[in-house]
Amino acid sequence: MLALVEPLLDEYTGIPVQLADALRALPRTVQDHPNTPRTLEVDVLITELRTAAWEQADQHTLHYVLDDLRSLYAKTPSTTPGCGRCR
């Protein structure tokens, strides 16, 4: 299972990082678009998107949980046949 999840939670290219990048780009795009109204409501939405981007970027630390799980399984002796990645 770790082998399947590792690429998704990679600290540099994983889904949390990519989503945070997209969420950071969206407010810039909205703000720079000439048809975007300059209202308080739009300013609030842009602020919310930026906040969501920062919160999502914080999720990149999930890869540390994978490191901890990998270490845990490395310390536990195997009682079943098969390689460690197959368990």
PDB file of N, CA and C in Angstrom:
ATOM      1  N   MET A   1       0.819  -1.189   0.000  1.00  0.00           N
ATOM      2  CA  MET A   1       0.000   0.000   0.000  1.00  0.00           C
ATOM      3  C   MET A   1       0.866   1.258   0.000  1.00  0.00           C
ATOM      4  N   LEU A   2       1.972   1.217   0.724  1.00  0.00           N
ATOM      5  CA  LEU A   2       2.854   2.392   0.760  1.00  0.00           C
ATOM      6  C   LEU A   2       3.353   2.757  -0.628  1.00  0.00           C
ATOM      7  N   ALA A   3       3.666   1.755  -1.426  1.00  0.00           N
ATOM      8  CA  ALA A   3       4.170   2.016  -2.774  1.00  0.00           C
ATOM      9  C   ALA A   3       3.135   2.754  -3.626  1.00  0.00           C
ATOM     10  N   LEU A   4       1.859   2.516  -3.372  1.00  0.00           N
ATOM     11  CA  LEU A   4       0.808   3.200  -4.122  1.00  0.00           C
ATOM     12  C   LEU A   4       0.609   4.638  -3.653  1.00  0.00           C
ATOM     13  N   VAL A   5       0.762   4.863  -2.373  1.00  0.00           N
ATOM     14  CA  VAL A   5       0.478   6.178  -1.792  1.00  0.00           C
ATOM     15  C   VAL A   5       1.667   7.132  -1.879  1.00  0.00           C
ATOM     16  N   GLU A   6       2.869   6.591  -1.859  1.00  0.00           N
ATOM     17  CA  GLU A   6       4.069   7.439  -1.847  1.00  0.00           C
ATOM     18  C   GLU A   6       4.089   8.501  -2.948  1.00  0.00           C
ATOM     19  N   PRO A   7       3.852   8.160  -4.205  1.00  0.00           N
ATOM     20  CA  PRO A   7       3.904   9.208  -5.234  1.00  0.00           C
ATOM     21  C   PRO A   7       2.811  10.267  -5.062  1.00  0.00           C
ATOM     22  N   LEU A   8       1.680   9.861  -4.509  1.00  0.00           N
ATOM     23  CA  LEU A   8       0.579  10.810  -4.322  1.00  0.00           C
ATOM     24  C   LEU A   8       0.887  11.849  -3.253  1.00  0.00           C
ATOM     25  N   LEU A   9       1.705  11.463  -2.278  1.00  0.00           N
ATOM     26  CA  LEU A   9       2.008  12.355  -1.162  1.00  0.00           C
ATOM     27  C   LEU A   9       3.444  12.853  -1.176  1.00  0.00           C
ATOM     28  N   ASP A  10       4.128  12.727  -2.304  1.00  0.00           N
ATOM     29  CA  ASP A  10       5.498  13.208  -2.414  1.00  0.00           C
ATOM     30  C   ASP A  10       5.566  14.677  -1.992  1.00  0.00           C
ATOM     31  N   GLU A  11       6.601  15.026  -1.250  1.00  0.00           N
ATOM     32  CA  GLU A  11       6.668  16.383  -0.697  1.00  0.00           C
ATOM     33  C   GLU A  11       6.921  17.462  -1.742  1.00  0.00           C
ATOM     34  N   TYR A  12       7.359  17.072  -2.931  1.00  0.00           N
ATOM     35  CA  TYR A  12       7.634  18.065  -3.974  1.00  0.00           C
ATOM     36  C   TYR A  12       6.652  18.005  -5.140  1.00  0.00           C
ATOM     37  N   THR A  13       6.150  16.825  -5.457  1.00  0.00           N
ATOM     38  CA  THR A  13       5.299  16.670  -6.636  1.00  0.00           C
ATOM     39  C   THR A  13       3.959  16.014  -6.333  1.00  0.00           C
ATOM     40  N   GLY A  14       3.663  15.760  -5.082  1.00  0.00           N
ATOM     41  CA  GLY A  14       2.431  15.072  -4.710  1.00  0.00           C
ATOM     42  C   GLY A  14       1.192  15.940  -4.879  1.00  0.00           C
ATOM     43  N   ILE A  15       0.061  15.319  -4.699  1.00  0.00           N
ATOM     44  CA  ILE A  15      -1.230  15.990  -4.874  1.00  0.00           C
ATOM     45  C   ILE A  15      -1.379  17.211  -3.963  1.00  0.00           C
ATOM     46  N   PRO A  16      -1.015  17.153  -2.674  1.00  0.00           N
ATOM     47  CA  PRO A  16      -1.174  18.354  -1.849  1.00  0.00           C
ATOM     48  C   PRO A  16      -0.406  19.558  -2.398  1.00  0.00           C
ATOM     49  N   VAL A  17       0.790  19.336  -2.892  1.00  0.00           N
ATOM     50  CA  VAL A  17       1.615  20.426  -3.420  1.00  0.00           C
ATOM     51  C   VAL A  17       1.016  20.958  -4.722  1.00  0.00           C
ATOM     52  N   GLN A  18       0.600  20.062  -5.596  1.00  0.00           N
ATOM     53  CA  GLN A  18       0.028  20.493  -6.869  1.00  0.00           C
ATOM     54  C   GLN A  18      -1.286  21.250  -6.673  1.00  0.00           C
ATOM     55  N   LEU A  19      -2.112  20.766  -5.753  1.00  0.00           N
ATOM     56  CA  LEU A  19      -3.372  21.454  -5.477  1.00  0.00           C
ATOM     57  C   LEU A  19      -3.110  22.830  -4.868  1.00  0.00           C
ATOM     58  N   ALA A  20      -2.141  22.917  -3.976  1.00  0.00           N
ATOM     59  CA  ALA A  20      -1.790  24.217  -3.390  1.00  0.00           C
ATOM     60  C   ALA A  20      -1.302  25.176  -4.468  1.00  0.00           C
ATOM     61  N   ASP A  21      -0.512  24.688  -5.410  1.00  0.00           N
ATOM     62  CA  ASP A  21      -0.048  25.525  -6.517  1.00  0.00           C
ATOM     63  C   ASP A  21      -1.226  26.048  -7.339  1.00  0.00           C
ATOM     64  N   ALA A  22      -2.160  25.170  -7.628  1.00  0.00           N
ATOM     65  CA  ALA A  22      -3.333  25.574  -8.405  1.00  0.00           C
ATOM     66  C   ALA A  22      -4.174  26.586  -7.633  1.00  0.00           C
ATOM     67  N   LEU A  23      -4.325  26.360  -6.326  1.00  0.00           N
ATOM     68  CA  LEU A  23      -5.101  27.291  -5.503  1.00  0.00           C
ATOM     69  C   LEU A  23      -4.414  28.647  -5.376  1.00  0.00           C
ATOM     70  N   ARG A  24      -3.087  28.668  -5.450  1.00  0.00           N
ATOM     71  CA  ARG A  24      -2.368  29.948  -5.428  1.00  0.00           C
ATOM     72  C   ARG A  24      -2.516  30.685  -6.753  1.00  0.00           C
ATOM     73  N   ALA A  25      -2.560  29.938  -7.834  1.00  0.00           N
ATOM     74  CA  ALA A  25      -2.666  30.553  -9.158  1.00  0.00           C
ATOM     75  C   ALA A  25      -4.073  31.098  -9.431  1.00  0.00           C
ATOM     76  N   LEU A  26      -5.071  30.439  -8.897  1.00  0.00           N
ATOM     77  CA  LEU A  26      -6.452  30.837  -9.164  1.00  0.00           C
ATOM     78  C   LEU A  26      -6.754  32.274  -8.733  1.00  0.00           C
ATOM     79  N   PRO A  27      -6.406  32.695  -7.520  1.00  0.00           N
ATOM     80  CA  PRO A  27      -6.705  34.084  -7.153  1.00  0.00           C
ATOM     81  C   PRO A  27      -5.990  35.104  -8.042  1.00  0.00           C
ATOM     82  N   ARG A  28      -4.762  34.789  -8.444  1.00  0.00           N
ATOM     83  CA  ARG A  28      -4.043  35.705  -9.346  1.00  0.00           C
ATOM     84  C   ARG A  28      -4.773  35.824 -10.673  1.00  0.00           C
ATOM     85  N   THR A  29      -5.239  34.681 -11.179  1.00  0.00           N
ATOM     86  CA  THR A  29      -5.949  34.679 -12.453  1.00  0.00           C
ATOM     87  C   THR A  29      -7.251  35.460 -12.346  1.00  0.00           C
ATOM     88  N   VAL A  30      -7.983  35.220 -11.283  1.00  0.00           N
ATOM     89  CA  VAL A  30      -9.250  35.934 -11.080  1.00  0.00           C
ATOM     90  C   VAL A  30      -8.989  37.432 -10.935  1.00  0.00           C
ATOM     91  N   GLN A  31      -8.019  37.776 -10.134  1.00  0.00           N
ATOM     92  CA  GLN A  31      -7.717  39.176  -9.871  1.00  0.00           C
ATOM     93  C   GLN A  31      -7.224  39.906 -11.129  1.00  0.00           C
ATOM     94  N   ASP A  32      -6.444  39.225 -11.962  1.00  0.00           N
ATOM     95  CA  ASP A  32      -5.881  39.843 -13.159  1.00  0.00           C
ATOM     96  C   ASP A  32      -6.839  39.871 -14.349  1.00  0.00           C
ATOM     97  N   HIS A  33      -7.922  39.123 -14.262  1.00  0.00           N
ATOM     98  CA  HIS A  33      -8.862  39.072 -15.387  1.00  0.00           C
ATOM     99  C   HIS A  33      -9.583  40.415 -15.501  1.00  0.00           C
ATOM    100  N   PRO A  34      -9.645  40.965 -16.708  1.00  0.00           N
ATOM    101  CA  PRO A  34     -10.251  42.293 -16.868  1.00  0.00           C
ATOM    102  C   PRO A  34     -11.749  42.345 -16.563  1.00  0.00           C
ATOM    103  N   ASN A  35     -12.446  41.224 -16.648  1.00  0.00           N
ATOM    104  CA  ASN A  35     -13.889  41.226 -16.389  1.00  0.00           C
ATOM    105  C   ASN A  35     -14.250  40.946 -14.932  1.00  0.00           C
ATOM    106  N   THR A  36     -13.249  40.762 -14.093  1.00  0.00           N
ATOM    107  CA  THR A  36     -13.529  40.502 -12.685  1.00  0.00           C
ATOM    108  C   THR A  36     -13.967  41.804 -12.010  1.00  0.00           C
ATOM    109  N   PRO A  37     -15.141  41.798 -11.384  1.00  0.00           N
ATOM    110  CA  PRO A  37     -15.583  43.012 -10.697  1.00  0.00           C
ATOM    111  C   PRO A  37     -14.683  43.311  -9.500  1.00  0.00           C
ATOM    112  N   ARG A  38     -14.463  44.541  -9.241  1.00  0.00           N
ATOM    113  CA  ARG A  38     -13.641  44.982  -8.101  1.00  0.00           C
ATOM    114  C   ARG A  38     -14.571  45.296  -6.941  1.00  0.00           C
ATOM    115  N   THR A  39     -14.978  44.214  -6.233  1.00  0.00           N
ATOM    116  CA  THR A  39     -15.908  44.374  -5.120  1.00  0.00           C
ATOM    117  C   THR A  39     -15.327  43.741  -3.871  1.00  0.00           C
ATOM    118  N   LEU A  40     -15.914  44.061  -2.761  1.00  0.00           N
ATOM    119  CA  LEU A  40     -15.505  43.472  -1.491  1.00  0.00           C
ATOM    120  C   LEU A  40     -15.729  41.956  -1.512  1.00  0.00           C
ATOM    121  N   GLU A  41     -16.825  41.532  -2.125  1.00  0.00           N
ATOM    122  CA  GLU A  41     -17.127  40.095  -2.204  1.00  0.00           C
ATOM    123  C   GLU A  41     -16.010  39.342  -2.944  1.00  0.00           C
ATOM    124  N   VAL A  42     -15.517  39.883  -4.038  1.00  0.00           N
ATOM    125  CA  VAL A  42     -14.440  39.254  -4.787  1.00  0.00           C
ATOM    126  C   VAL A  42     -13.161  39.255  -3.951  1.00  0.00           C
ATOM    127  N   ASP A  43     -12.894  40.349  -3.250  1.00  0.00           N
ATOM    128  CA  ASP A  43     -11.710  40.403  -2.377  1.00  0.00           C
ATOM    129  C   ASP A  43     -11.760  39.322  -1.300  1.00  0.00           C
ATOM    130  N   VAL A  44     -12.945  39.102  -0.744  1.00  0.00           N
ATOM    131  CA  VAL A  44     -13.106  38.065   0.286  1.00  0.00           C
ATOM    132  C   VAL A  44     -12.869  36.685  -0.326  1.00  0.00           C
ATOM    133  N   LEU A  45     -13.416  36.441  -1.513  1.00  0.00           N
ATOM    134  CA  LEU A  45     -13.221  35.147  -2.172  1.00  0.00           C
ATOM    135  C   LEU A  45     -11.746  34.911  -2.486  1.00  0.00           C
ATOM    136  N   ILE A  46     -11.050  35.929  -2.930  1.00  0.00           N
ATOM    137  CA  ILE A  46      -9.626  35.805  -3.224  1.00  0.00           C
ATOM    138  C   ILE A  46      -8.844  35.502  -1.953  1.00  0.00           C
ATOM    139  N   THR A  47      -9.191  36.158  -0.878  1.00  0.00           N
ATOM    140  CA  THR A  47      -8.532  35.886   0.408  1.00  0.00           C
ATOM    141  C   THR A  47      -8.789  34.457   0.856  1.00  0.00           C
ATOM    142  N   GLU A  48     -10.018  33.974   0.674  1.00  0.00           N
ATOM    143  CA  GLU A  48     -10.343  32.600   1.052  1.00  0.00           C
ATOM    144  C   GLU A  48      -9.564  31.586   0.212  1.00  0.00           C
ATOM    145  N   LEU A  49      -9.406  31.873  -1.069  1.00  0.00           N
ATOM    146  CA  LEU A  49      -8.623  30.980  -1.927  1.00  0.00           C
ATOM    147  C   LEU A  49      -7.157  30.953  -1.498  1.00  0.00           C
ATOM    148  N   ARG A  50      -6.621  32.103  -1.165  1.00  0.00           N
ATOM    149  CA  ARG A  50      -5.223  32.153  -0.712  1.00  0.00           C
ATOM    150  C   ARG A  50      -5.042  31.413   0.606  1.00  0.00           C
ATOM    151  N   THR A  51      -6.010  31.555   1.492  1.00  0.00           N
ATOM    152  CA  THR A  51      -5.954  30.825   2.764  1.00  0.00           C
ATOM    153  C   THR A  51      -6.020  29.319   2.517  1.00  0.00           C
ATOM    154  N   ALA A  52      -6.908  28.906   1.630  1.00  0.00           N
ATOM    155  CA  ALA A  52      -7.028  27.481   1.299  1.00  0.00           C
ATOM    156  C   ALA A  52      -5.726  26.954   0.698  1.00  0.00           C
ATOM    157  N   ALA A  53      -5.062  27.769  -0.102  1.00  0.00           N
ATOM    158  CA  ALA A  53      -3.791  27.353  -0.700  1.00  0.00           C
ATOM    159  C   ALA A  53      -2.750  27.101   0.376  1.00  0.00           C
ATOM    160  N   TRP A  54      -2.662  28.001   1.346  1.00  0.00           N
ATOM    161  CA  TRP A  54      -1.687  27.808   2.437  1.00  0.00           C
ATOM    162  C   TRP A  54      -2.022  26.581   3.268  1.00  0.00           C
ATOM    163  N   GLU A  55      -3.306  26.390   3.552  1.00  0.00           N
ATOM    164  CA  GLU A  55      -3.712  25.211   4.322  1.00  0.00           C
ATOM    165  C   GLU A  55      -3.407  23.927   3.559  1.00  0.00           C
ATOM    166  N   GLN A  56      -3.646  23.939   2.269  1.00  0.00           N
ATOM    167  CA  GLN A  56      -3.356  22.762   1.453  1.00  0.00           C
ATOM    168  C   GLN A  56      -1.857  22.512   1.380  1.00  0.00           C
ATOM    169  N   ALA A  57      -1.077  23.569   1.282  1.00  0.00           N
ATOM    170  CA  ALA A  57       0.382  23.418   1.218  1.00  0.00           C
ATOM    171  C   ALA A  57       0.913  22.772   2.493  1.00  0.00           C
ATOM    172  N   ASP A  58       0.264  23.037   3.616  1.00  0.00           N
ATOM    173  CA  ASP A  58       0.678  22.426   4.881  1.00  0.00           C
ATOM    174  C   ASP A  58       0.509  20.912   4.863  1.00  0.00           C
ATOM    175  N   GLN A  59      -0.348  20.412   3.991  1.00  0.00           N
ATOM    176  CA  GLN A  59      -0.580  18.969   3.916  1.00  0.00           C
ATOM    177  C   GLN A  59       0.592  18.218   3.292  1.00  0.00           C
ATOM    178  N   HIS A  60       1.568  18.945   2.750  1.00  0.00           N
ATOM    179  CA  HIS A  60       2.725  18.264   2.163  1.00  0.00           C
ATOM    180  C   HIS A  60       3.472  17.448   3.213  1.00  0.00           C
ATOM    181  N   THR A  61       3.254  17.755   4.481  1.00  0.00           N
ATOM    182  CA  THR A  61       3.940  17.028   5.548  1.00  0.00           C
ATOM    183  C   THR A  61       3.420  15.601   5.720  1.00  0.00           C
ATOM    184  N   LEU A  62       2.384  15.244   4.988  1.00  0.00           N
ATOM    185  CA  LEU A  62       1.889  13.869   5.060  1.00  0.00           C
ATOM    186  C   LEU A  62       2.955  12.857   4.662  1.00  0.00           C
ATOM    187  N   HIS A  63       3.926  13.278   3.859  1.00  0.00           N
ATOM    188  CA  HIS A  63       4.973  12.327   3.479  1.00  0.00           C
ATOM    189  C   HIS A  63       5.792  11.901   4.690  1.00  0.00           C
ATOM    190  N   TYR A  64       5.836  12.728   5.736  1.00  0.00           N
ATOM    191  CA  TYR A  64       6.534  12.334   6.961  1.00  0.00           C
ATOM    192  C   TYR A  64       5.839  11.149   7.631  1.00  0.00           C
ATOM    193  N   VAL A  65       4.523  11.102   7.533  1.00  0.00           N
ATOM    194  CA  VAL A  65       3.774   9.966   8.083  1.00  0.00           C
ATOM    195  C   VAL A  65       4.176   8.691   7.346  1.00  0.00           C
ATOM    196  N   LEU A  66       4.352   8.794   6.036  1.00  0.00           N
ATOM    197  CA  LEU A  66       4.793   7.625   5.269  1.00  0.00           C
ATOM    198  C   LEU A  66       6.185   7.180   5.701  1.00  0.00           C
ATOM    199  N   ASP A  67       7.066   8.139   5.953  1.00  0.00           N
ATOM    200  CA  ASP A  67       8.405   7.800   6.446  1.00  0.00           C
ATOM    201  C   ASP A  67       8.312   7.052   7.763  1.00  0.00           C
ATOM    202  N   ASP A  68       7.434   7.525   8.650  1.00  0.00           N
ATOM    203  CA  ASP A  68       7.257   6.861   9.945  1.00  0.00           C
ATOM    204  C   ASP A  68       6.691   5.455   9.779  1.00  0.00           C
ATOM    205  N   LEU A  69       5.726   5.300   8.882  1.00  0.00           N
ATOM    206  CA  LEU A  69       5.168   3.960   8.633  1.00  0.00           C
ATOM    207  C   LEU A  69       6.224   3.026   8.058  1.00  0.00           C
ATOM    208  N   ARG A  70       7.015   3.534   7.130  1.00  0.00           N
ATOM    209  CA  ARG A  70       8.076   2.723   6.533  1.00  0.00           C
ATOM    210  C   ARG A  70       9.051   2.272   7.611  1.00  0.00           C
ATOM    211  N   SER A  71       9.419   3.175   8.507  1.00  0.00           N
ATOM    212  CA  SER A  71      10.334   2.831   9.599  1.00  0.00           C
ATOM    213  C   SER A  71       9.717   1.805  10.532  1.00  0.00           C
ATOM    214  N   LEU A  72       8.445   1.960  10.805  1.00  0.00           N
ATOM    215  CA  LEU A  72       7.747   1.022  11.682  1.00  0.00           C
ATOM    216  C   LEU A  72       7.778  -0.387  11.097  1.00  0.00           C
ATOM    217  N   TYR A  73       7.487  -0.507   9.816  1.00  0.00           N
ATOM    218  CA  TYR A  73       7.488  -1.821   9.184  1.00  0.00           C
ATOM    219  C   TYR A  73       8.898  -2.373   9.021  1.00  0.00           C
ATOM    220  N   ALA A  74       9.869  -1.514   8.880  1.00  0.00           N
ATOM    221  CA  ALA A  74      11.253  -1.977   8.766  1.00  0.00           C
ATOM    222  C   ALA A  74      11.735  -2.582  10.078  1.00  0.00           C
ATOM    223  N   LYS A  75      11.211  -2.107  11.198  1.00  0.00           N
ATOM    224  CA  LYS A  75      11.617  -2.595  12.518  1.00  0.00           C
ATOM    225  C   LYS A  75      10.893  -3.879  12.899  1.00  0.00           C
ATOM    226  N   THR A  76       9.715  -4.118  12.310  1.00  0.00           N
ATOM    227  CA  THR A  76       8.905  -5.277  12.652  1.00  0.00           C
ATOM    228  C   THR A  76       9.335  -6.473  11.810  1.00  0.00           C
ATOM    229  N   PRO A  77       9.742  -7.579  12.470  1.00  0.00           N
ATOM    230  CA  PRO A  77      10.124  -8.759  11.696  1.00  0.00           C
ATOM    231  C   PRO A  77       8.917  -9.357  10.976  1.00  0.00           C
ATOM    232  N   SER A  78       9.147  -9.827   9.765  1.00  0.00           N
ATOM    233  CA  SER A  78       8.084 -10.389   8.955  1.00  0.00           C
ATOM    234  C   SER A  78       7.790 -11.830   9.389  1.00  0.00           C
ATOM    235  N   THR A  79       6.511 -12.144   9.502  1.00  0.00           N
ATOM    236  CA  THR A  79       6.095 -13.508   9.801  1.00  0.00           C
ATOM    237  C   THR A  79       5.379 -14.133   8.625  1.00  0.00           C
ATOM    238  N   THR A  80       5.212 -13.353   7.536  1.00  0.00           N
ATOM    239  CA  THR A  80       4.539 -13.867   6.356  1.00  0.00           C
ATOM    240  C   THR A  80       5.534 -13.890   5.201  1.00  0.00           C
ATOM    241  N   PRO A  81       5.367 -14.841   4.299  1.00  0.00           N
ATOM    242  CA  PRO A  81       6.261 -14.894   3.146  1.00  0.00           C
ATOM    243  C   PRO A  81       6.000 -13.707   2.219  1.00  0.00           C
ATOM    244  N   GLY A  82       7.009 -13.332   1.463  1.00  0.00           N
ATOM    245  CA  GLY A  82       6.875 -12.229   0.513  1.00  0.00           C
ATOM    246  C   GLY A  82       7.788 -11.089   0.896  1.00  0.00           C
ATOM    247  N   CYS A  83       7.986 -10.212  -0.030  1.00  0.00           N
ATOM    248  CA  CYS A  83       8.871  -9.080   0.247  1.00  0.00           C
ATOM    249  C   CYS A  83       8.140  -8.030   1.074  1.00  0.00           C
ATOM    250  N   GLY A  84       8.898  -7.107   1.612  1.00  0.00           N
ATOM    251  CA  GLY A  84       8.315  -6.063   2.459  1.00  0.00           C
ATOM    252  C   GLY A  84       7.327  -5.170   1.736  1.00  0.00           C
ATOM    253  N   ARG A  85       7.548  -4.921   0.458  1.00  0.00           N
ATOM    254  CA  ARG A  85       6.653  -4.047  -0.299  1.00  0.00           C
ATOM    255  C   ARG A  85       5.318  -4.720  -0.600  1.00  0.00           C
ATOM    256  N   CYS A  86       5.279  -6.072  -0.527  1.00  0.00           N
ATOM    257  CA  CYS A  86       4.053  -6.800  -0.863  1.00  0.00           C
ATOM    258  C   CYS A  86       3.095  -6.897   0.329  1.00  0.00           C
ATOM    259  N   ARG A  87       3.572  -6.634   1.508  1.00  0.00           N
ATOM    260  CA  ARG A  87       2.721  -6.806   2.684  1.00  0.00           C
ATOM    261  C   ARG A  87       1.677  -5.796   2.723  1.00  0.00           C
TER     262      ARG A  87
END
